[in-house]
PDB file of C-alpha atoms in Angstrom:
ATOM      1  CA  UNK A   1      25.078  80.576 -84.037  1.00 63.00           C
ATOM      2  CA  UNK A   2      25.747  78.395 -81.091  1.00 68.00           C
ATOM      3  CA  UNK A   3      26.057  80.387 -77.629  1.00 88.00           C
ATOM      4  CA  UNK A   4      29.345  80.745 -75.305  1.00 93.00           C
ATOM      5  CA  UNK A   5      29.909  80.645 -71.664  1.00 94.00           C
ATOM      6  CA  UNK A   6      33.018  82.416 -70.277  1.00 96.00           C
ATOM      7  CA  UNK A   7      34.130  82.959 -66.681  1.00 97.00           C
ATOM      8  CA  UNK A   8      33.507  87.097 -66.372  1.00 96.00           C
ATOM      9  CA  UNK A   9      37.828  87.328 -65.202  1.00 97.00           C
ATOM     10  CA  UNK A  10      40.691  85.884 -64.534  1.00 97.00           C
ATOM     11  CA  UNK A  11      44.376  86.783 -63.585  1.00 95.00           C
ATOM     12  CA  UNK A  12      47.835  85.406 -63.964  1.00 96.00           C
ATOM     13  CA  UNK A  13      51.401  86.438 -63.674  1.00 97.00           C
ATOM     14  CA  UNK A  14      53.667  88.134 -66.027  1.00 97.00           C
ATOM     15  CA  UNK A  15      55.624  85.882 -68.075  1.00 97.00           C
ATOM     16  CA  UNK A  16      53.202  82.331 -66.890  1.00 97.00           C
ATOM     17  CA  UNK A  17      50.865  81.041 -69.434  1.00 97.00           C
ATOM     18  CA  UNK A  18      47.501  82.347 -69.316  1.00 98.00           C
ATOM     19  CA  UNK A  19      44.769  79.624 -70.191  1.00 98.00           C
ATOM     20  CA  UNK A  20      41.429  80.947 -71.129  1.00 98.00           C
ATOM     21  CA  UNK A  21      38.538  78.638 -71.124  1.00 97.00           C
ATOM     22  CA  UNK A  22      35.323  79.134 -73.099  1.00 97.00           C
ATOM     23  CA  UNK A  23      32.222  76.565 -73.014  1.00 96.00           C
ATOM     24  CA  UNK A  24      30.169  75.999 -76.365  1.00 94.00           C
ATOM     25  CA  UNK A  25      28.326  73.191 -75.640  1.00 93.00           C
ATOM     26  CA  UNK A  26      25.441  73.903 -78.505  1.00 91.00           C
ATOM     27  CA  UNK A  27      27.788  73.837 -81.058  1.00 92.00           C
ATOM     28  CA  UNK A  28      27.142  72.261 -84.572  1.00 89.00           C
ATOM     29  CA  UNK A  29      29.324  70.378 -86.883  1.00 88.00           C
ATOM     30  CA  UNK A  30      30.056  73.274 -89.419  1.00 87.00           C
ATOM     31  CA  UNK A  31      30.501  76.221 -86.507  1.00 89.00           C
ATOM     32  CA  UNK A  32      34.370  77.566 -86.055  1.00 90.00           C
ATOM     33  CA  UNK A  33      35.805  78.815 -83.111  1.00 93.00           C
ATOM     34  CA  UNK A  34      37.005  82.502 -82.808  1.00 93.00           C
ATOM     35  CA  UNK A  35      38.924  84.690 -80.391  1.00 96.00           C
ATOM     36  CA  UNK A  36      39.229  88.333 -80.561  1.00 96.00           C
ATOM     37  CA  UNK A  37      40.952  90.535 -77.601  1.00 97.00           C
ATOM     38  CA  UNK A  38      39.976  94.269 -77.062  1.00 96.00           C
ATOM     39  CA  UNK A  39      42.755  96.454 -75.040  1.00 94.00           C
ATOM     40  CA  UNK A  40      40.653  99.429 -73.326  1.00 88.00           C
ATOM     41  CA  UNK A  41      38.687 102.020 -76.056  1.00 86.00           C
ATOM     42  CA  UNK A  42      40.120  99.814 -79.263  1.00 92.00           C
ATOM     43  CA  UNK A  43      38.955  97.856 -81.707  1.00 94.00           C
ATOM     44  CA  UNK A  44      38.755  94.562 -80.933  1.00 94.00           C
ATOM     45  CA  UNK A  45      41.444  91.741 -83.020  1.00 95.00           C
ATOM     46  CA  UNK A  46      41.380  88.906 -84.144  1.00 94.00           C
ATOM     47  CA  UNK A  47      43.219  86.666 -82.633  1.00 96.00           C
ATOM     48  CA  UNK A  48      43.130  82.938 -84.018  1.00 95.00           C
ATOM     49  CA  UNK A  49      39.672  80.522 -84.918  1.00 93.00           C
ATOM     50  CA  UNK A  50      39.821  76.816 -85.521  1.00 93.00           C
ATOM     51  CA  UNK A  51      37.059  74.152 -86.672  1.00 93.00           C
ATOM     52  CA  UNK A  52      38.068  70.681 -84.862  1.00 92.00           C
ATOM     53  CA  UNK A  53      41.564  70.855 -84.821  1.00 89.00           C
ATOM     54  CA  UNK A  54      44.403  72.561 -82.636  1.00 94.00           C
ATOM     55  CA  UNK A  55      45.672  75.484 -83.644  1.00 96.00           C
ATOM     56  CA  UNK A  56      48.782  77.590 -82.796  1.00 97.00           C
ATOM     57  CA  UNK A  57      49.829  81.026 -84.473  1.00 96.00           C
ATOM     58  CA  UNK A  58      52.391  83.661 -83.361  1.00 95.00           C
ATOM     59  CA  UNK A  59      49.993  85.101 -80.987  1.00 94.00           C
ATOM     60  CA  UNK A  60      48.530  82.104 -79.422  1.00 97.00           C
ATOM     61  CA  UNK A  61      47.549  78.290 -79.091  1.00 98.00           C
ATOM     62  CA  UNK A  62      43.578  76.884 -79.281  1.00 98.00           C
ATOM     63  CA  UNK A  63      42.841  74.035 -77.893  1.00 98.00           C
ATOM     64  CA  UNK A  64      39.412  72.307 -78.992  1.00 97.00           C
ATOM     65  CA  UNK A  65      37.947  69.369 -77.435  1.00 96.00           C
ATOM     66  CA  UNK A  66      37.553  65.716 -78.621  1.00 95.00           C
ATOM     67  CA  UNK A  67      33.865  66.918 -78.806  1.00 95.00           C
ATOM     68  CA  UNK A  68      33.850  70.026 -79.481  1.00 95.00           C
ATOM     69  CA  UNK A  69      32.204  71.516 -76.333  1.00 95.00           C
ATOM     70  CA  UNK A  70      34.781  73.428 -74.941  1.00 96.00           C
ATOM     71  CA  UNK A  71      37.985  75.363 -75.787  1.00 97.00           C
ATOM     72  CA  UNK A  72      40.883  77.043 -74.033  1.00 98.00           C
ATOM     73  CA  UNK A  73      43.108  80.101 -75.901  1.00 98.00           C
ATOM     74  CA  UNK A  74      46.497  79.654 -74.673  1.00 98.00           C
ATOM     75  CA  UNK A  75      48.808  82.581 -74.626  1.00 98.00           C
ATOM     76  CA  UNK A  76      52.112  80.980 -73.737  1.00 96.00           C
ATOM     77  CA  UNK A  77      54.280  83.642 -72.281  1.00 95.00           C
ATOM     78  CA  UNK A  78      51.581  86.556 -71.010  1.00 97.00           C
ATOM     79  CA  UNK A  79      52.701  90.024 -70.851  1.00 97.00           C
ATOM     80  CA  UNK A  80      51.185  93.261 -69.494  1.00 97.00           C
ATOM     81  CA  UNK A  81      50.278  94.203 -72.967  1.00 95.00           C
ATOM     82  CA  UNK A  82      47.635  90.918 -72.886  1.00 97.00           C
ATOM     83  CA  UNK A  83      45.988  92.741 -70.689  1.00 97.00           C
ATOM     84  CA  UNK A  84      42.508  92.527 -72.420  1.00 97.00           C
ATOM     85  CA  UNK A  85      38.438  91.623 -73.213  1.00 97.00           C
ATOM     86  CA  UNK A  86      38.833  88.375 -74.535  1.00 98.00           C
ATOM     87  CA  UNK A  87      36.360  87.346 -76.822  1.00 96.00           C
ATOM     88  CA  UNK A  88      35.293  83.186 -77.777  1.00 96.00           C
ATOM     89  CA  UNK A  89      32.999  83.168 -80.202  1.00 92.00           C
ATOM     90  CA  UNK A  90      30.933  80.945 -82.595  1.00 91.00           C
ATOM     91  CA  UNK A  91      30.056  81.014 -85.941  1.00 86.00           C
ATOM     92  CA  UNK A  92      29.614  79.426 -89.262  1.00 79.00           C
ATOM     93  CA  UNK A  93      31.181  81.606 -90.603  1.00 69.00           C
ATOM     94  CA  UNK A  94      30.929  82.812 -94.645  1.00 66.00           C
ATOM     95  CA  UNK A  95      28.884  85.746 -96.316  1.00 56.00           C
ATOM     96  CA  UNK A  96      25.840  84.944 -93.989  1.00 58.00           C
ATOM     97  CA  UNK A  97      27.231  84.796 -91.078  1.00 66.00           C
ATOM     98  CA  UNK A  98      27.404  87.191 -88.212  1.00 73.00           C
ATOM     99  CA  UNK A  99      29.759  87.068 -85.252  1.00 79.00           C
ATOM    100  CA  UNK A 100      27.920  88.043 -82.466  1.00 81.00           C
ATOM    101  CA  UNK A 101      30.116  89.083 -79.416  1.00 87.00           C
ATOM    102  CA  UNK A 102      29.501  88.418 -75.516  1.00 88.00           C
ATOM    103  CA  UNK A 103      30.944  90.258 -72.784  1.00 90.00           C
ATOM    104  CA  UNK A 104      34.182  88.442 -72.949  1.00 95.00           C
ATOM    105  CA  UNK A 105      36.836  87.259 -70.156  1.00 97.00           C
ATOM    106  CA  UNK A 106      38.912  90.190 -68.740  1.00 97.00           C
ATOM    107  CA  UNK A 107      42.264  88.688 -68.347  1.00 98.00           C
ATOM    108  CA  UNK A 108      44.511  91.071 -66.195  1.00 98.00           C
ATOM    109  CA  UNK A 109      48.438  90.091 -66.222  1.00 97.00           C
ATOM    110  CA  UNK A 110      50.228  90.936 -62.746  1.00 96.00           C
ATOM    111  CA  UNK A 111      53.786  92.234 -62.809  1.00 95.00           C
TER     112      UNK A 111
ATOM    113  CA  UNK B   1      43.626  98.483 -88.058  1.00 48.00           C
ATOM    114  CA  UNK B   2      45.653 100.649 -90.597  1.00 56.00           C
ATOM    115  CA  UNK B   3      42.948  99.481 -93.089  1.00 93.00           C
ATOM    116  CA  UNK B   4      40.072 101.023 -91.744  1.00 96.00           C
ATOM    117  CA  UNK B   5      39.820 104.282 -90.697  1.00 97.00           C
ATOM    118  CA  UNK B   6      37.008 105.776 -88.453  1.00 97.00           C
ATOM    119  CA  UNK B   7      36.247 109.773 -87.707  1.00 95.00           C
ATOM    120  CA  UNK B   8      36.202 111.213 -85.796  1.00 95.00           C
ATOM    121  CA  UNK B   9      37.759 109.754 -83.009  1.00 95.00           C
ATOM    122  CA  UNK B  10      35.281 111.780 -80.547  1.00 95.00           C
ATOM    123  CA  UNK B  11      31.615 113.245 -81.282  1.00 94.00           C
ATOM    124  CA  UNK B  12      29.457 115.277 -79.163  1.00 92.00           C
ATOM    125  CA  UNK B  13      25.452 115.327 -80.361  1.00 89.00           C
ATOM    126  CA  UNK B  14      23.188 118.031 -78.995  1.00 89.00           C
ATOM    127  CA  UNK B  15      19.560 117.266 -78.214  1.00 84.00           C
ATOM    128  CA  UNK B  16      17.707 116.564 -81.516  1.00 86.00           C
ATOM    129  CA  UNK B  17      20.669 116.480 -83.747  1.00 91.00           C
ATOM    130  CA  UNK B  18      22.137 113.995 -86.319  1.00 94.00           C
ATOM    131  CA  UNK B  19      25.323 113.061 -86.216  1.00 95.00           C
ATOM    132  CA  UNK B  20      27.122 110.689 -89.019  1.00 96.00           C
ATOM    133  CA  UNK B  21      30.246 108.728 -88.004  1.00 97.00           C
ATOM    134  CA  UNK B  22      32.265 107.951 -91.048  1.00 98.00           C
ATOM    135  CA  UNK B  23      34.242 104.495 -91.909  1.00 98.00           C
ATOM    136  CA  UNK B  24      36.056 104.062 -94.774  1.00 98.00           C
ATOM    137  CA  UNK B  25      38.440 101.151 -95.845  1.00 97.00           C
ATOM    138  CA  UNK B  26      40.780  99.871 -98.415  1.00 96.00           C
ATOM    139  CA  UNK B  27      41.088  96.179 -97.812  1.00 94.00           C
ATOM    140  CA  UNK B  28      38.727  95.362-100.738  1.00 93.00           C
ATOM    141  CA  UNK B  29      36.395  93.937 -98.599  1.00 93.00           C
ATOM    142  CA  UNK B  30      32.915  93.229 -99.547  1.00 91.00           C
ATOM    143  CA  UNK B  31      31.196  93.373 -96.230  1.00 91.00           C
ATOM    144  CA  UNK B  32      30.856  96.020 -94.263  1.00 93.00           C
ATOM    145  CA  UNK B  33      29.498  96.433 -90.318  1.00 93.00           C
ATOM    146  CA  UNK B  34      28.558  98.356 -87.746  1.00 96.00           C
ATOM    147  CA  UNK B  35      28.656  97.894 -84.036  1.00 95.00           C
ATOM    148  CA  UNK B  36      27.966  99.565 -80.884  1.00 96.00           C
ATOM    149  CA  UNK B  37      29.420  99.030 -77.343  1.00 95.00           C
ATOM    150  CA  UNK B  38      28.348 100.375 -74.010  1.00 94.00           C
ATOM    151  CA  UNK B  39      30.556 100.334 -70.735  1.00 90.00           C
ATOM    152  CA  UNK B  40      31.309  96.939 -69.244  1.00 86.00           C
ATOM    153  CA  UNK B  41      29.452  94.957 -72.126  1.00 89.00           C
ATOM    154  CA  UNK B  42      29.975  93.312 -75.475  1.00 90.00           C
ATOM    155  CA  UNK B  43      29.394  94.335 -78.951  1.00 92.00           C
ATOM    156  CA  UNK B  44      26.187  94.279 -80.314  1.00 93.00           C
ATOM    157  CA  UNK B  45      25.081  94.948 -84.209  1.00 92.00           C
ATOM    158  CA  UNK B  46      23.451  98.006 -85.516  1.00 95.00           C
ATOM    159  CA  UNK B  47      23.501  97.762 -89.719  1.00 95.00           C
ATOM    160  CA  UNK B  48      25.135  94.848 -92.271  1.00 92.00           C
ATOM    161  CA  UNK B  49      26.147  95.079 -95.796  1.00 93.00           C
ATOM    162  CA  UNK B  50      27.423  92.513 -97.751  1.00 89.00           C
ATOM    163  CA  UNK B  51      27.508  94.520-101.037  1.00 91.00           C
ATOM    164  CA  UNK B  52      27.352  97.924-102.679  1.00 94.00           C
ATOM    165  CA  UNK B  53      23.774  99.435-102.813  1.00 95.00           C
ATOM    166  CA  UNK B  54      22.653  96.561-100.323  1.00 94.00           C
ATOM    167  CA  UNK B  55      22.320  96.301 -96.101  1.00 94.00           C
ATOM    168  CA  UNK B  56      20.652  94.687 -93.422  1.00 93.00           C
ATOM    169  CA  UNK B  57      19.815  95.317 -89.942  1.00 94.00           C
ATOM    170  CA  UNK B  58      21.241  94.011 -86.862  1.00 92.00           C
ATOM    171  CA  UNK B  59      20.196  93.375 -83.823  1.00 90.00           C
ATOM    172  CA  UNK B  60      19.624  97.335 -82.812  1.00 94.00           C
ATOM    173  CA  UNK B  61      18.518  99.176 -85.661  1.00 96.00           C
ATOM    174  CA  UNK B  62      16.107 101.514 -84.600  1.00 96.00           C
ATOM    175  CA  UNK B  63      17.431 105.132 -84.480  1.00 96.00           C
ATOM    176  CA  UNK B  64      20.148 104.369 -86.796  1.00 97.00           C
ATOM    177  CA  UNK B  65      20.435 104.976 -90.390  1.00 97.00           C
ATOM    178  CA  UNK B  66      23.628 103.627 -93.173  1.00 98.00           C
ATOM    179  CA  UNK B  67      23.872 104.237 -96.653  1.00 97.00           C
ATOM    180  CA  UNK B  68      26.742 101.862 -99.229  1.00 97.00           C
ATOM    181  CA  UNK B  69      26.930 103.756-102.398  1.00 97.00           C
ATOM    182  CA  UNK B  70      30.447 102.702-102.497  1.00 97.00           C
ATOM    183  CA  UNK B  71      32.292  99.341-101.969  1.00 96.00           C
ATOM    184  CA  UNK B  72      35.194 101.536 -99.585  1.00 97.00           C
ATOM    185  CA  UNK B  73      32.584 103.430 -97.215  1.00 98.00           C
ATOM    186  CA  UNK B  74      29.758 102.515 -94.779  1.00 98.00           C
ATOM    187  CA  UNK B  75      28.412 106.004 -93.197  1.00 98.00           C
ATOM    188  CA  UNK B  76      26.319 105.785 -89.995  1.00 98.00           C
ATOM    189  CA  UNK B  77      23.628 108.214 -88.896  1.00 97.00           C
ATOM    190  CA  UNK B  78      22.747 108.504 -85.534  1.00 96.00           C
ATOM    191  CA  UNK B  79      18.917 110.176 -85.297  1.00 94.00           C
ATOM    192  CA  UNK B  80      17.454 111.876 -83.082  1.00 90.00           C
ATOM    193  CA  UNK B  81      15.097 109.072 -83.009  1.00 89.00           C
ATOM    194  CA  UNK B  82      18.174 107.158 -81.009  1.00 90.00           C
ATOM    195  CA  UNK B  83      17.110 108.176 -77.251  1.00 88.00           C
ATOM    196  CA  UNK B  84      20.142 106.807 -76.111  1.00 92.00           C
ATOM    197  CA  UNK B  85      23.153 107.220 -77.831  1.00 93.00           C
ATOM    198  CA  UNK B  86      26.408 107.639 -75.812  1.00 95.00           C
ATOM    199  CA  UNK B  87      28.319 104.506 -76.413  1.00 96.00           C
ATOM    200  CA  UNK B  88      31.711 103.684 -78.776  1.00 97.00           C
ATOM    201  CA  UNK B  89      30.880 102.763 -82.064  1.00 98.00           C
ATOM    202  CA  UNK B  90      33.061 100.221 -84.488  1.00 97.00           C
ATOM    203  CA  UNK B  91      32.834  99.753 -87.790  1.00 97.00           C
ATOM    204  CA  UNK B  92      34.098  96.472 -89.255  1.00 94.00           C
ATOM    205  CA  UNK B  93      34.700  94.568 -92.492  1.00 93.00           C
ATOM    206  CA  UNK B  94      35.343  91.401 -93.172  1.00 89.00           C
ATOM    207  CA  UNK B  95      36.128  89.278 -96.597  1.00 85.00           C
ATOM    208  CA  UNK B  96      32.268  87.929 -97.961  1.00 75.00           C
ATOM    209  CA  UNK B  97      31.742  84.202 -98.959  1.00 62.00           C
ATOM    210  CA  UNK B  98      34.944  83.057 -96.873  1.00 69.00           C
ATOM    211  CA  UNK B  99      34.316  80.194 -95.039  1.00 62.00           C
ATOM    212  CA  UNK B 100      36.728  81.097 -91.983  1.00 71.00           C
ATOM    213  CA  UNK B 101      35.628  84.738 -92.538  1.00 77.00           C
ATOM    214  CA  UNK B 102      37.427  87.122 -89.368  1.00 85.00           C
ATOM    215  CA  UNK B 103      36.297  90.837 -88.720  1.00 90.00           C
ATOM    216  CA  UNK B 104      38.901  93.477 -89.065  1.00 92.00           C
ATOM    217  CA  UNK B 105      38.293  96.079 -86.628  1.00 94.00           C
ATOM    218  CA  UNK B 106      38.799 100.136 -86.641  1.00 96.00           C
ATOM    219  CA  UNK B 107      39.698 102.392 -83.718  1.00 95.00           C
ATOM    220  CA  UNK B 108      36.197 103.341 -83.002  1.00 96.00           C
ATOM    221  CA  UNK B 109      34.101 106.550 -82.742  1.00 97.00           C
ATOM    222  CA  UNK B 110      33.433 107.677 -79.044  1.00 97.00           C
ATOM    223  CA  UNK B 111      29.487 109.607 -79.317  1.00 96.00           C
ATOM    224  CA  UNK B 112      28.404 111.272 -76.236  1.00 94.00           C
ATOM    225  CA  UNK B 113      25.441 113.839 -75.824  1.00 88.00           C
ATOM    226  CA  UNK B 114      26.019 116.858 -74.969  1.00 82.00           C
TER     227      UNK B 114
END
């Protein structure tokens, strides 16, 4: 599975958009995208995944590049409750796959 | 997640003593995992299993031992071979042979040494 790059924090005000960026530069044709968040001593959750298109669910937007190289997770209207590990991740996905998970971003929302 | 439950919620292991975390789920789903976490970093894989009777090792197997006699549980021993092993521990499943295949997470096991 391809590797990902993502900055170790970031911060952003209560009700703004938080835009998390992850770099996958290595990745190949058939590899999705994945985020996951983890609030403090949980299990992590899955958040939303994508292949080349944009997504959007009730929880949050991905954005994919033309080329596939990059990402941002968009969550439109952050609360204090996003405060989280966010995970990007890479994978092929399927009964042989294995998501393998980084540090993460720490996103803190400010009040 | 309501669908997978993991106990206890906090373990203490003296020196030289086994300990086995339990996971059990009802999601129907074939595959089965087990990850460990230690303060300030990511999850990394212990054991696999994609079907009954049937596992794999991760990335950090030694010192760990699992056992899938049944589709709905996934034990985990902890040995005493395991020199180090304070950390949280999640178990995960996820649906096997989906392309877009996601993990569903459980609340963890906290295992310190006493």
């Amino acid at each position: 599975d391809a590797k990902t790059t993502q900055p170790p924090s970031m911060d952003c005000a209560e009700g703004r958009a938080a835009n998390l960026p992850c770099n996958h530069s290595t990745i190949s044709g058939n590899e999705y995208v994945y985020w996951y968040r983890q609030i403090h001593s949980q299990g992590p959750q899955y958040i939303i995944h994508g292949l080349k298109n944009n997504e959007t669910n009730e929880m949050a937007s991905l954005i994919i590049t033309e080329d596939r190289k990059s990402s941002t997770l968009i969550l439109p209207h952050a609360t204090l409750r996003d405060t989280a590990v966010y995970y990007c991740i890479v994978s092929i996905g399927g009964a042989n796959s294995k998501l393998t998970f980084g540090k993460g971003i720490t996103l803190s929302v400010r009040p | 997640d309501g669908g997978i439950t993991q106990s206890p919620k906090y373990l203490f292991r003296k020196e030289g003593q086994n300990v086995t975390l339990s996971c059990e789920q009802n999601l129907n789903h074939d595959a089965m995992y087990w990850y460990r976490q230690d303060p300030g970093q990511g999850l990394r894989l212990i054991y696999y299993s994609q079907i009954v009777n049937d596992f794999q090792k991760g990335d950090i197997a030694e010192g760990y031992s699992v056992s899938r006699e049944k589709k709905e549980s996934f034990p985990l021993t902890v040995t005493s071979a395991q020199k180090n092993p304070t950390a949280f521990y999640l178990c995960a499943t996820s649906d096997r042979g989906r392309l877009d295949e996601k993990l569903f997470f459980g609340s963890g096991t906290q295992l310190s040494v006493l």
